[in-house]
Coordinates of C-alpha atoms in Angstrom, one line a residue:
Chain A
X1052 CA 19.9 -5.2 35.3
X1053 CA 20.3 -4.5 31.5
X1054 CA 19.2 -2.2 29.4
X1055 CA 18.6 -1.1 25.9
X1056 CA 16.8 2.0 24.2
X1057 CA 13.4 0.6 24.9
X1058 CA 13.7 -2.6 27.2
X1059 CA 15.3 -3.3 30.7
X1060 CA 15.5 -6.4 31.8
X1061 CA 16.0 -6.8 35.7
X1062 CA 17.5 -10.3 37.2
X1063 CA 17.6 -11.2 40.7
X1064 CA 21.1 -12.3 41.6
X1065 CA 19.9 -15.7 42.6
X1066 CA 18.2 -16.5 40.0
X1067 CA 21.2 -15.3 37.7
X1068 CA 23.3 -17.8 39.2
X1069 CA 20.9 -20.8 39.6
X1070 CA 21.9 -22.9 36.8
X1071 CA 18.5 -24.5 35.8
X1072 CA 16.6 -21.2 36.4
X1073 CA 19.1 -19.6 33.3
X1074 CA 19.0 -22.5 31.3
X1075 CA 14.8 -22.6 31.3
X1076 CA 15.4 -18.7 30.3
X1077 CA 17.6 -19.6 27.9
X1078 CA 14.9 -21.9 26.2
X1079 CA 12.1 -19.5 26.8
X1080 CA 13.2 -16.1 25.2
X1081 CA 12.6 -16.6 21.4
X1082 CA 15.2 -13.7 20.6
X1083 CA 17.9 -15.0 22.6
X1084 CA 18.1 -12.2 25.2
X1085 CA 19.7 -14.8 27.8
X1086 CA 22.6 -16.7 27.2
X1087 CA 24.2 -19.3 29.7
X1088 CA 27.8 -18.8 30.6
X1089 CA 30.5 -21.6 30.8
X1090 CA 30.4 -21.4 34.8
X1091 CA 26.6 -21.7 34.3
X1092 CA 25.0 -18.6 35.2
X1093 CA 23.6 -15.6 33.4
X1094 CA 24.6 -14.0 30.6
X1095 CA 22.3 -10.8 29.1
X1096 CA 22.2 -10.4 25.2
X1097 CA 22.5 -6.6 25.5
X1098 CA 22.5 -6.5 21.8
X1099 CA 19.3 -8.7 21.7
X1100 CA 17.5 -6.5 24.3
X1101 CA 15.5 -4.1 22.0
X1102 CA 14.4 -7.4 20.0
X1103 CA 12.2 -8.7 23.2
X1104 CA 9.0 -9.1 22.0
X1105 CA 6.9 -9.1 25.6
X1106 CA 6.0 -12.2 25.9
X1107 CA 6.6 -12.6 29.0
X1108 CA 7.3 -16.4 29.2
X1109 CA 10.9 -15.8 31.2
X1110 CA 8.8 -13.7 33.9
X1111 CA 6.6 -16.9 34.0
X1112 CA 9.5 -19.1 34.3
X1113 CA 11.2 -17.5 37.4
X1114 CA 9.6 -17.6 40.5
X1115 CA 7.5 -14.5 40.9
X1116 CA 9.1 -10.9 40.5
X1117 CA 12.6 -12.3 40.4
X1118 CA 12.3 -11.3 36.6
X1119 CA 11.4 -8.2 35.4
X1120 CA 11.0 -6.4 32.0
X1121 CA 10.0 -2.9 32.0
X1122 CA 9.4 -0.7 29.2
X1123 CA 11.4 2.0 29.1
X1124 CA 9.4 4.4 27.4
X1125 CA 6.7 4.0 29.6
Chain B
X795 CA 11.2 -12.8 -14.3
X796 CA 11.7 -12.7 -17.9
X797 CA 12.5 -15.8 -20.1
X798 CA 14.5 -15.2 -24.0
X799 CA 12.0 -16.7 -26.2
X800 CA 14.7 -19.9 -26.6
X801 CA 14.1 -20.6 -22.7
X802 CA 10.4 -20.2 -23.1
X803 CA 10.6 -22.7 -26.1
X804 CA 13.0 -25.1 -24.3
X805 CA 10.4 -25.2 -21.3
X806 CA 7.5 -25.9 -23.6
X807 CA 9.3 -28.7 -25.5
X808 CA 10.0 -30.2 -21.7
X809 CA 5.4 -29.9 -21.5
X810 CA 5.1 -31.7 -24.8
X811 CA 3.9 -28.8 -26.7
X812 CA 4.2 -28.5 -30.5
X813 CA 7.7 -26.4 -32.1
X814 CA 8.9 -25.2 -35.1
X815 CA 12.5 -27.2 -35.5
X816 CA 15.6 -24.8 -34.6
X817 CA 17.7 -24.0 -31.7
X818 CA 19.5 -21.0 -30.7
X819 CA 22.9 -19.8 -32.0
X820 CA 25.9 -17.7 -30.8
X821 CA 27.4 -17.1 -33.7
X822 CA 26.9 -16.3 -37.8
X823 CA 28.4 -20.0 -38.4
X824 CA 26.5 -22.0 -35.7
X825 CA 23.3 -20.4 -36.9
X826 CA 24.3 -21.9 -40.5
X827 CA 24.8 -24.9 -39.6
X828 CA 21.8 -24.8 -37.8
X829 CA 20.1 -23.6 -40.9
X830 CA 21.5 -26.7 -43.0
X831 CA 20.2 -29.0 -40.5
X832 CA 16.7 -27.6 -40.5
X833 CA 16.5 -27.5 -44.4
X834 CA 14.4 -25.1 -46.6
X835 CA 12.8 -21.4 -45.7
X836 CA 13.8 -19.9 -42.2
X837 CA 13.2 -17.8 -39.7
X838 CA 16.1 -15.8 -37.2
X839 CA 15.1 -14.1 -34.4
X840 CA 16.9 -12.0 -32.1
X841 CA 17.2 -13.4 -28.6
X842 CA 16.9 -10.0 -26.4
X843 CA 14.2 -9.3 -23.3
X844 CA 12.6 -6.7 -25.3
X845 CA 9.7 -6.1 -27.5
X846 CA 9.6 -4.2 -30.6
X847 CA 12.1 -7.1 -32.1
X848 CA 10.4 -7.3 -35.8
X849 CA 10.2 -3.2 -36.0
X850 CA 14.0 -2.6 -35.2
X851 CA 14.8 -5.5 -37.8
X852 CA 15.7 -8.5 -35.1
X853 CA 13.8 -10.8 -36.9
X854 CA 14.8 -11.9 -40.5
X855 CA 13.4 -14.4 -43.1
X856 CA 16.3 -15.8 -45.2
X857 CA 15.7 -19.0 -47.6
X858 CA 18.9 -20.7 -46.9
X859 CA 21.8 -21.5 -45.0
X860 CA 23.8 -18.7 -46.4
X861 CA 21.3 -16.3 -46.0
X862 CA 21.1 -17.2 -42.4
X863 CA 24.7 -16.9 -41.8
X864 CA 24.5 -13.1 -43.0
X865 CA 21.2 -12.5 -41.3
X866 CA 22.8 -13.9 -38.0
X867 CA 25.7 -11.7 -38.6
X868 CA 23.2 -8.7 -38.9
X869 CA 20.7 -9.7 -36.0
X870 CA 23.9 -10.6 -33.4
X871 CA 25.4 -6.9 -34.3
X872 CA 21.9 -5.2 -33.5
X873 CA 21.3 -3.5 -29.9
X874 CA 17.7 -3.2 -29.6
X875 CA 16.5 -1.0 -26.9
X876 CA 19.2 -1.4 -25.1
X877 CA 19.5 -4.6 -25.1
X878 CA 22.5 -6.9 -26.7
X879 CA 21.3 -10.6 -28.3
X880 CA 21.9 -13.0 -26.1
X881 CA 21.7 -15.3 -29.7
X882 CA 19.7 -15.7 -32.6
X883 CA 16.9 -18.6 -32.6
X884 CA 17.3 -20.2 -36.2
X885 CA 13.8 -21.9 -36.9
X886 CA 11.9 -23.4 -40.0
X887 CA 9.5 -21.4 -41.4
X888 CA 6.5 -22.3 -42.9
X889 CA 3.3 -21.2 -45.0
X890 CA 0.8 -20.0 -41.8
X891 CA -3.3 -20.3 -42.2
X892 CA -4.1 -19.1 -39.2
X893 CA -2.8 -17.6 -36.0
X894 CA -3.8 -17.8 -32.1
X895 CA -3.4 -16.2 -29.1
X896 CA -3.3 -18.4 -25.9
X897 CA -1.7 -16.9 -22.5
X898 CA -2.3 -17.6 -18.7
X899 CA -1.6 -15.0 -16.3
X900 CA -3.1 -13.7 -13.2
X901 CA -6.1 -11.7 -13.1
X902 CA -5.6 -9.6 -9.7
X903 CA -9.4 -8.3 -9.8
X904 CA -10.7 -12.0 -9.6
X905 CA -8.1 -13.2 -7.2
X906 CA -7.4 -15.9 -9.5
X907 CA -5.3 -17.0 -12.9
X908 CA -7.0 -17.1 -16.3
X909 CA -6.9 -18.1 -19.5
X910 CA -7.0 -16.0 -22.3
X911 CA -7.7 -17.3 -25.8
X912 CA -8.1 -15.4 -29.0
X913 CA -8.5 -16.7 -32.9
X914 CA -6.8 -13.3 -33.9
X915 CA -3.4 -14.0 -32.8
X916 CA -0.1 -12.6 -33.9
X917 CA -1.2 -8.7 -33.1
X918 CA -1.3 -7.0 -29.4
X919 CA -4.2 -8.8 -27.7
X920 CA -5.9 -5.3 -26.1
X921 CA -6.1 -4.2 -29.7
X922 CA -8.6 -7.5 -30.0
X923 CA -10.4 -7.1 -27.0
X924 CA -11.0 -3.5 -27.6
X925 CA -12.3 -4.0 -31.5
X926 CA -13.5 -7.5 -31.8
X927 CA -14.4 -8.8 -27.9
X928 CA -15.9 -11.7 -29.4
X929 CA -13.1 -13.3 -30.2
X930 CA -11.3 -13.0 -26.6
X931 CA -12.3 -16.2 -24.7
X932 CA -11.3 -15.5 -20.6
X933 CA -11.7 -18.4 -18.1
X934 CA -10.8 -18.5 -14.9
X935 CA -9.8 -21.1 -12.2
X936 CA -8.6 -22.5 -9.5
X937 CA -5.2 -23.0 -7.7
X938 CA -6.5 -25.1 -5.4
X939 CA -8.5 -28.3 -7.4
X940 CA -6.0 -29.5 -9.9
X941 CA -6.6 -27.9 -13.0
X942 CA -9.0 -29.3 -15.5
X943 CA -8.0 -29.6 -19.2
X944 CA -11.8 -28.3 -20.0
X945 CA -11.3 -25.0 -18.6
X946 CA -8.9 -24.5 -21.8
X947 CA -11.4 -26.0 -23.5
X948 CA -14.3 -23.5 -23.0
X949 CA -11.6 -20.4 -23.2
X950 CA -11.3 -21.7 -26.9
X951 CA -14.9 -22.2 -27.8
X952 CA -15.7 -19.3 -26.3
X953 CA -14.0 -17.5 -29.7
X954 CA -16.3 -19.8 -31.8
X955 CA -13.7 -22.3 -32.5
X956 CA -14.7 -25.5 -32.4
X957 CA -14.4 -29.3 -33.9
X958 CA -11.2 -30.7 -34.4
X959 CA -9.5 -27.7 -34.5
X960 CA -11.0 -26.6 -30.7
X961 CA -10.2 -30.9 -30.3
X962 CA -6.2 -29.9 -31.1
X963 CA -5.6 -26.8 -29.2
X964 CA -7.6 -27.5 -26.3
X965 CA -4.4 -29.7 -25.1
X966 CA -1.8 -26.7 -26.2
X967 CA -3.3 -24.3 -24.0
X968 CA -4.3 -26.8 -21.3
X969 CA -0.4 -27.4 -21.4
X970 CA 0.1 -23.7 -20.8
X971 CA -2.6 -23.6 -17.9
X972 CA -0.7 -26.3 -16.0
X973 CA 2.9 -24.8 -16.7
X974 CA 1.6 -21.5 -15.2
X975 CA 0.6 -23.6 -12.1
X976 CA 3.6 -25.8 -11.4
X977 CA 6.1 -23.6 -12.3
X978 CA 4.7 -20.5 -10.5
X979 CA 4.8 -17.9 -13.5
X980 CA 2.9 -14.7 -13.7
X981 CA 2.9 -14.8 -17.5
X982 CA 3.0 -18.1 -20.0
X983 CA 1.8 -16.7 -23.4
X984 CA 1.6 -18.3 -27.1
X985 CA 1.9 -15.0 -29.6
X986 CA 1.2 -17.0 -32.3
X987 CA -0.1 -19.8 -31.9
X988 CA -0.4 -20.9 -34.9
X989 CA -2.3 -23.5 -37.8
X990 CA 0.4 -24.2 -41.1
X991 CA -1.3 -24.9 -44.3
X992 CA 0.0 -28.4 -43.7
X993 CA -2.7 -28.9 -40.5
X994 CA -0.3 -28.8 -38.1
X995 CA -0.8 -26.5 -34.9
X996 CA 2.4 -25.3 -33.7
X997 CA 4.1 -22.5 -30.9
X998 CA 5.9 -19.9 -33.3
X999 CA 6.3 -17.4 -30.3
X1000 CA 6.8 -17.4 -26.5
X1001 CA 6.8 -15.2 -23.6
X1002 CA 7.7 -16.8 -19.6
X1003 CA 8.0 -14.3 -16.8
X1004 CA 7.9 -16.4 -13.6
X1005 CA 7.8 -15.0 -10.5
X1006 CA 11.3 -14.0 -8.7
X1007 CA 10.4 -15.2 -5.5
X1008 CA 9.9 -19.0 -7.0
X1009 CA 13.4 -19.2 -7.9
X1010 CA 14.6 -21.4 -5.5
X1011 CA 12.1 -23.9 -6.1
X1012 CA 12.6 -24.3 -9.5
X1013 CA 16.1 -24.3 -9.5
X1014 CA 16.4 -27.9 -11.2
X1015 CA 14.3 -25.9 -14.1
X1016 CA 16.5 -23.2 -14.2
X1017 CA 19.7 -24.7 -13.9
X1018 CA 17.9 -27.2 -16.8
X1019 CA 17.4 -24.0 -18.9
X1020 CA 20.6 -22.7 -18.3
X1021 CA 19.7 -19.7 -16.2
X1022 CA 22.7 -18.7 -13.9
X1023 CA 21.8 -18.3 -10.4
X1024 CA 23.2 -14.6 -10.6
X1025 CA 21.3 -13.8 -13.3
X1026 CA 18.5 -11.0 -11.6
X1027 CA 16.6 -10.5 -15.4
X1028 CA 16.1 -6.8 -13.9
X1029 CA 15.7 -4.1 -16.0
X1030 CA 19.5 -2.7 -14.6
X1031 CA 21.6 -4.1 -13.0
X1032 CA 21.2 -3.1 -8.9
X1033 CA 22.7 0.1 -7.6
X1034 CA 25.4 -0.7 -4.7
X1035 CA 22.2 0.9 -2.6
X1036 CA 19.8 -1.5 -3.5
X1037 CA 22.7 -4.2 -2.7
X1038 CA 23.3 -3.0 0.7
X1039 CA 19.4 -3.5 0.6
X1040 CA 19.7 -7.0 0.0
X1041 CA 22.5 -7.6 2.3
X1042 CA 19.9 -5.7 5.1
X1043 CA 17.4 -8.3 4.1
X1044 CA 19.8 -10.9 4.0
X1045 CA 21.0 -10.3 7.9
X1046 CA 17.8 -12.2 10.1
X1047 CA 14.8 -14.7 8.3
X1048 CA 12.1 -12.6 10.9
X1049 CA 10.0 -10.7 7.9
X1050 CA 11.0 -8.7 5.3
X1051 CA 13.0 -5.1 5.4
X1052 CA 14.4 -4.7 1.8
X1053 CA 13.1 -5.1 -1.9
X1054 CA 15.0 -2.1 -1.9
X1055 CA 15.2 0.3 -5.2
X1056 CA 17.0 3.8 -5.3
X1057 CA 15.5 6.5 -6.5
X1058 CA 16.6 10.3 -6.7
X1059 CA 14.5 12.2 -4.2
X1060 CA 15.3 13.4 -1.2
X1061 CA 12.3 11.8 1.2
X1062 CA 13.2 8.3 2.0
X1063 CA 10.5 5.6 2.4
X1064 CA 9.5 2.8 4.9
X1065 CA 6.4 1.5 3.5
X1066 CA 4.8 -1.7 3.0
X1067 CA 1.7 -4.4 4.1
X1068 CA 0.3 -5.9 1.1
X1069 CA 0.6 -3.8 -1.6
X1070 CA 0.7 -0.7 0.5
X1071 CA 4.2 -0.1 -0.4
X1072 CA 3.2 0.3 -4.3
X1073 CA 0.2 2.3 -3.1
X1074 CA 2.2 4.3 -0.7
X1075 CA 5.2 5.3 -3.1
X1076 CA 2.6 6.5 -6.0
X1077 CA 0.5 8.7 -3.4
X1078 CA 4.1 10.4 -2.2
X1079 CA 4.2 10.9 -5.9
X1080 CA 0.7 12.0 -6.4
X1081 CA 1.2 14.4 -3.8
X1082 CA 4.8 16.0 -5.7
X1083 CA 6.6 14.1 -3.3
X1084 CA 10.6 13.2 -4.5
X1085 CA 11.2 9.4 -3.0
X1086 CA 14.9 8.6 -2.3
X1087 CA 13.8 5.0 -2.8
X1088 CA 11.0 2.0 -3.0
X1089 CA 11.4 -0.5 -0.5
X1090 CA 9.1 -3.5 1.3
X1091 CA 8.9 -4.0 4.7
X1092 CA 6.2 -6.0 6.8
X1093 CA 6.1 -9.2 8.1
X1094 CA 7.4 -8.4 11.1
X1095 CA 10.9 -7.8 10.9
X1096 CA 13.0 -7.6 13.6
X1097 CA 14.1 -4.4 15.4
X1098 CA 17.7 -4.6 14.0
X1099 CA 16.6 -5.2 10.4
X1100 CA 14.0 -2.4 10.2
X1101 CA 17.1 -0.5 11.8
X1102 CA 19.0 -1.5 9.7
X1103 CA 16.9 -0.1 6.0
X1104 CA 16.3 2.9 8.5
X1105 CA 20.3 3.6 8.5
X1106 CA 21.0 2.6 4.4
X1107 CA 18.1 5.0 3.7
X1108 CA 19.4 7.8 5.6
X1109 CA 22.9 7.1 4.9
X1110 CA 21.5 8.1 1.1
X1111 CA 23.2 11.3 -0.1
X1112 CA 20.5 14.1 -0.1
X1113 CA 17.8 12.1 1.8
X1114 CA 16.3 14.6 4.5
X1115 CA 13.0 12.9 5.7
X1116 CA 11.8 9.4 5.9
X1117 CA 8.2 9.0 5.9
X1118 CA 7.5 5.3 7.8
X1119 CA 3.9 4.0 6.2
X1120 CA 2.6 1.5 6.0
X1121 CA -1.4 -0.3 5.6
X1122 CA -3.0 -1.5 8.5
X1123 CA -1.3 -4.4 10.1
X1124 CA -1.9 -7.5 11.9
X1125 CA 1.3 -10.1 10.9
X1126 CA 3.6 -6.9 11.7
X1127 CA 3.9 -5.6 15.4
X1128 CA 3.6 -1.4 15.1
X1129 CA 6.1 -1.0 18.4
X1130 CA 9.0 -3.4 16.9
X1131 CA 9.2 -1.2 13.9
X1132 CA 9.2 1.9 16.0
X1133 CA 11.9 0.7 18.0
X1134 CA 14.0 -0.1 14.9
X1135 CA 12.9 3.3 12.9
X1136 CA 13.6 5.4 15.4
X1137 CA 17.0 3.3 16.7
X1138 CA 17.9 3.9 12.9
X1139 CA 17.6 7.6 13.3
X1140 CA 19.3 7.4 16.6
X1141 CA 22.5 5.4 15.2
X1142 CA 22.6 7.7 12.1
X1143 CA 23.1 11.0 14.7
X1144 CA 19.4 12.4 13.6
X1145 CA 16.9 13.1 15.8
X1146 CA 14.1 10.7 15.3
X1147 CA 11.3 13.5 15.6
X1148 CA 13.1 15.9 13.8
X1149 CA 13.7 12.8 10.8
X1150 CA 10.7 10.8 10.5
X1151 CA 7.9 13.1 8.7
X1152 CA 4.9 11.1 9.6
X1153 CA 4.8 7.4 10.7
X1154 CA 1.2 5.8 9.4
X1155 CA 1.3 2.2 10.9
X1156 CA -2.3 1.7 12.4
X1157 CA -2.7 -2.3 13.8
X1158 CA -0.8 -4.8 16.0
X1159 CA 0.5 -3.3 18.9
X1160 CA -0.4 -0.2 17.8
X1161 CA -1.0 1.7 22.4
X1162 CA 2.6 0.4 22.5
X1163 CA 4.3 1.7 19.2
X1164 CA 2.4 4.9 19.9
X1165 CA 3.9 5.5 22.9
X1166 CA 7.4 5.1 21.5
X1167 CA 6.7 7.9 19.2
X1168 CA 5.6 9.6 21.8
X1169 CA 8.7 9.7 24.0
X1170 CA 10.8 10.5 20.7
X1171 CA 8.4 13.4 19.5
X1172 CA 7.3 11.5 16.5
X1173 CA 4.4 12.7 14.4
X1174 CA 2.3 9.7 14.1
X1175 CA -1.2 9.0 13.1
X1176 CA -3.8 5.8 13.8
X1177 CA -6.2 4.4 10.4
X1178 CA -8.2 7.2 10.9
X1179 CA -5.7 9.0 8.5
X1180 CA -5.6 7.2 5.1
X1181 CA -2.2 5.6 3.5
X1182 CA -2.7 8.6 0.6
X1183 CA -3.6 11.6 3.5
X1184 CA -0.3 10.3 5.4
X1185 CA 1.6 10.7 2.4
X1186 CA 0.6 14.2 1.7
X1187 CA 1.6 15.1 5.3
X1188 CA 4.9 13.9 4.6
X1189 CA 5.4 15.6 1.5
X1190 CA 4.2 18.7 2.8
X1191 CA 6.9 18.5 6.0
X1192 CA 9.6 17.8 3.4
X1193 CA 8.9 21.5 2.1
X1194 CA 9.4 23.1 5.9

């Protein structure tokens, strides 16, 4: 789990360390909130966070629920 | 941005278009030379981006070489409004029958570029049009259909010119048309244009602006011309504000958060959306507000640039309010600006609802931006409120 000042993401630990899981989130998310480390799993952007536009495509490209974004000031 | 009146000439030399012989010169000796080349009567003329030349006595008539070396030496020493000559142009001179006016420029009403065309050139062109409108010729038309040589042509006859003479300007001004096109320029304008006694039909004045934006793709032009890249044309030089304003902009290609201009007031602006920055900053004024600064945003920046104008506008010494505004928008999402407006505040150690006087963005995500302000205590208002009522709310917060 990450978060900024309006956006958390959540990540299920499997899906954090399943290599082509992070590397499809890694091409999904337009502002580079999910970067792949050397060893292949997850890295989150904290930086990048507040830039997510909620698009949703990385909850569409886990397997259901194992991705969340949730608005914080909601 | 502003051409001298040697760049303007060197550009319609590249379209074919008919000059007085001359060039420009740096110093009293090149113009002399230049002078004994040329032969006979001349003309100097000071090479500042300024009007009012002739009045504060940039513009001399001296008979021969000598002459023009004293004349330069005169012109070259004269600041006029401000302004130091970049050079003198040393032309010929010669007996004039007649003078023109022929400019293109873009006519914002009609949503498109026209021509203008008067037989009483050589004096200010409203003058004309408000004393004799029958001899102003306006034709519009289009950026989309290559442009047709006959549009000049009616422009022209509209003023009751006609024959050969309408036969041997109809190509000058078509000229002018097609430079305003392909060069993207806001103003290409022949003040005079005119007919010697000799028959000849010649460009005795110039005046370029092109638009600032278009830079880049007419560099080859430019660097043909011999405009530096650094060389802004502004009216000042920018304010190490307005450069951190740039260097904002400069920081992601997502939209557009700078166009920055300082100001001395003490309520700082976020404002934009097609025009509505222009129209926003004169109803703060309208309303007695003080801005700290102009500025553009809109095309959906991202969060960190819109944070990052939010923090150089409060950073501003004296700056107590920012008033975020903007027209109603569809290519810019409402809750990414929110997020960087109020991160801005947050960063700078303000409180965002104690900060932001009024934030007026009605359109894309609007529930979601909305509910942002919410959280943060935010006064915020939907397009029921107009751009100039939102501005008055934030003027009258500034005096709380």
């Amino acid at each position: 789990m990450a978060d900024g000042m309006f956006i958390q993401v959540e990540v299920d630990d499997a899906v954090a360390k399943d290599k082509e899981l992070v590397k499809k989130l890694v091409e999904v998310c337009a502002v580079d909130i999910f970067a792949q480390k050397d060893d292949g799993s997850l890295e989150i952007v904290r930086p990048n966070l507040d830039e997510c536009v909620l698009c949703d495509l990385c909850v569409q490209a886990a397997p259901t629920g194992k991705v969340r974004v949730v608005k914080l000031y909601e | 941005m502003r051409f001298y009146e040697y760049e303007a000439k060197q550009l319609f030399r590249q379209l074919r278009m008919p000059l007085l012989k001359g060039r420009v010169a740096k110093t009293p000796a090149e113009a002399k030379t230049i002078a004994e080349e040329i032969g006979g009567p001349l003309v100097l003329k000071s090479q500042v981006l300024s009007g009012g030349r002739m009045k504060a006595g940039g513009v001399k008539f001296p008979d021969d070489p000598a002459g023009a070396e004293q004349a330069a030496k005169e012109v070259l020493a004269l600041e006029i409004n401000g302004h130091t000559p970049r050079g003198v142009l040393v032309e010929e001179r010669g007996p004039v029958a007649q003078e023109y006016f022929a400019a293109v420029t873009w006519d914002g009403r009609a949503k498109a570029p026209v021509i203008i065309f008067s037989d009483m050139g050589g004096i200010d062109i409203e003058e004309v049009a408000e004393k004799h409108p029958e001899h102003v010729g306006r034709v519009h038309f289009s950026t989309i259909v290559p442009f047709n040589p006959f549009r000049a042509k009616e422009a022209i006859s509209a003023t009751g010119v006609s024959g050969s003479e309408l036969n041997r300007l109809t190509p000058i001004v078509a000229a002018l048309a097609e430079a305003f096109l392909r060069y993207d320029l806001t103003l290409a304008e022949i003040n005079p244009l005119a007919r010697l006694e000799d028959g000849r039909f010649l460009v005795l004045d110039g005046h370029v602006d092109m638009e600032a934006e278009a830079r880049d793709r007419h560099a080859k032009l430019l660097d043909d011309l011999g405009i530096g890249k650094d060389e802004t044309r502004e009216a000042r030089p920018p304010t190490e504000f307005e450069i951190k304003g740039a260097a904002v902009d400069a920081t992601d290609h997502r939209g557009v958060a700078g166009n920055v201009k300082e100001f001395d007031g003490d309520l700082g602006l976020v404002i934009g959306a097609g025009g509505g920055s222009l129209t926003l900053f004169d109803a703060v004024r309208n309303h007695g507000g003080k801005p700290a600064n102009y500025c553009e945003i809109g095309g959906n920046p991202s969060v960190q640039k819109a944070c990052g104008l939010t923090k150089l506008i409060l950073s501003k010494p004296g700056v107590k309010k920012i008033a975020v505004m903007m027209n109603v928008v569809s290519n810019t999402r409402v809750d990414i600006v929110a997020r960087g407006v109020i991160k801005g505040c947050v960063e700078s150690g303000r409180d965002p609802g104690e900060t932001i006087a009024i934030f007026r963005i009605p359109g894309a995500w609007e529930d979601d931006g909305f509910k942002i302000l919410e959280k943060y205590g935010v006064e915020y208002c939907d397009r029921s409120v107009s751009m100039y009522e939102a501005a008055g709310r934030a003027v009258a917060k500034m005096s709380k």
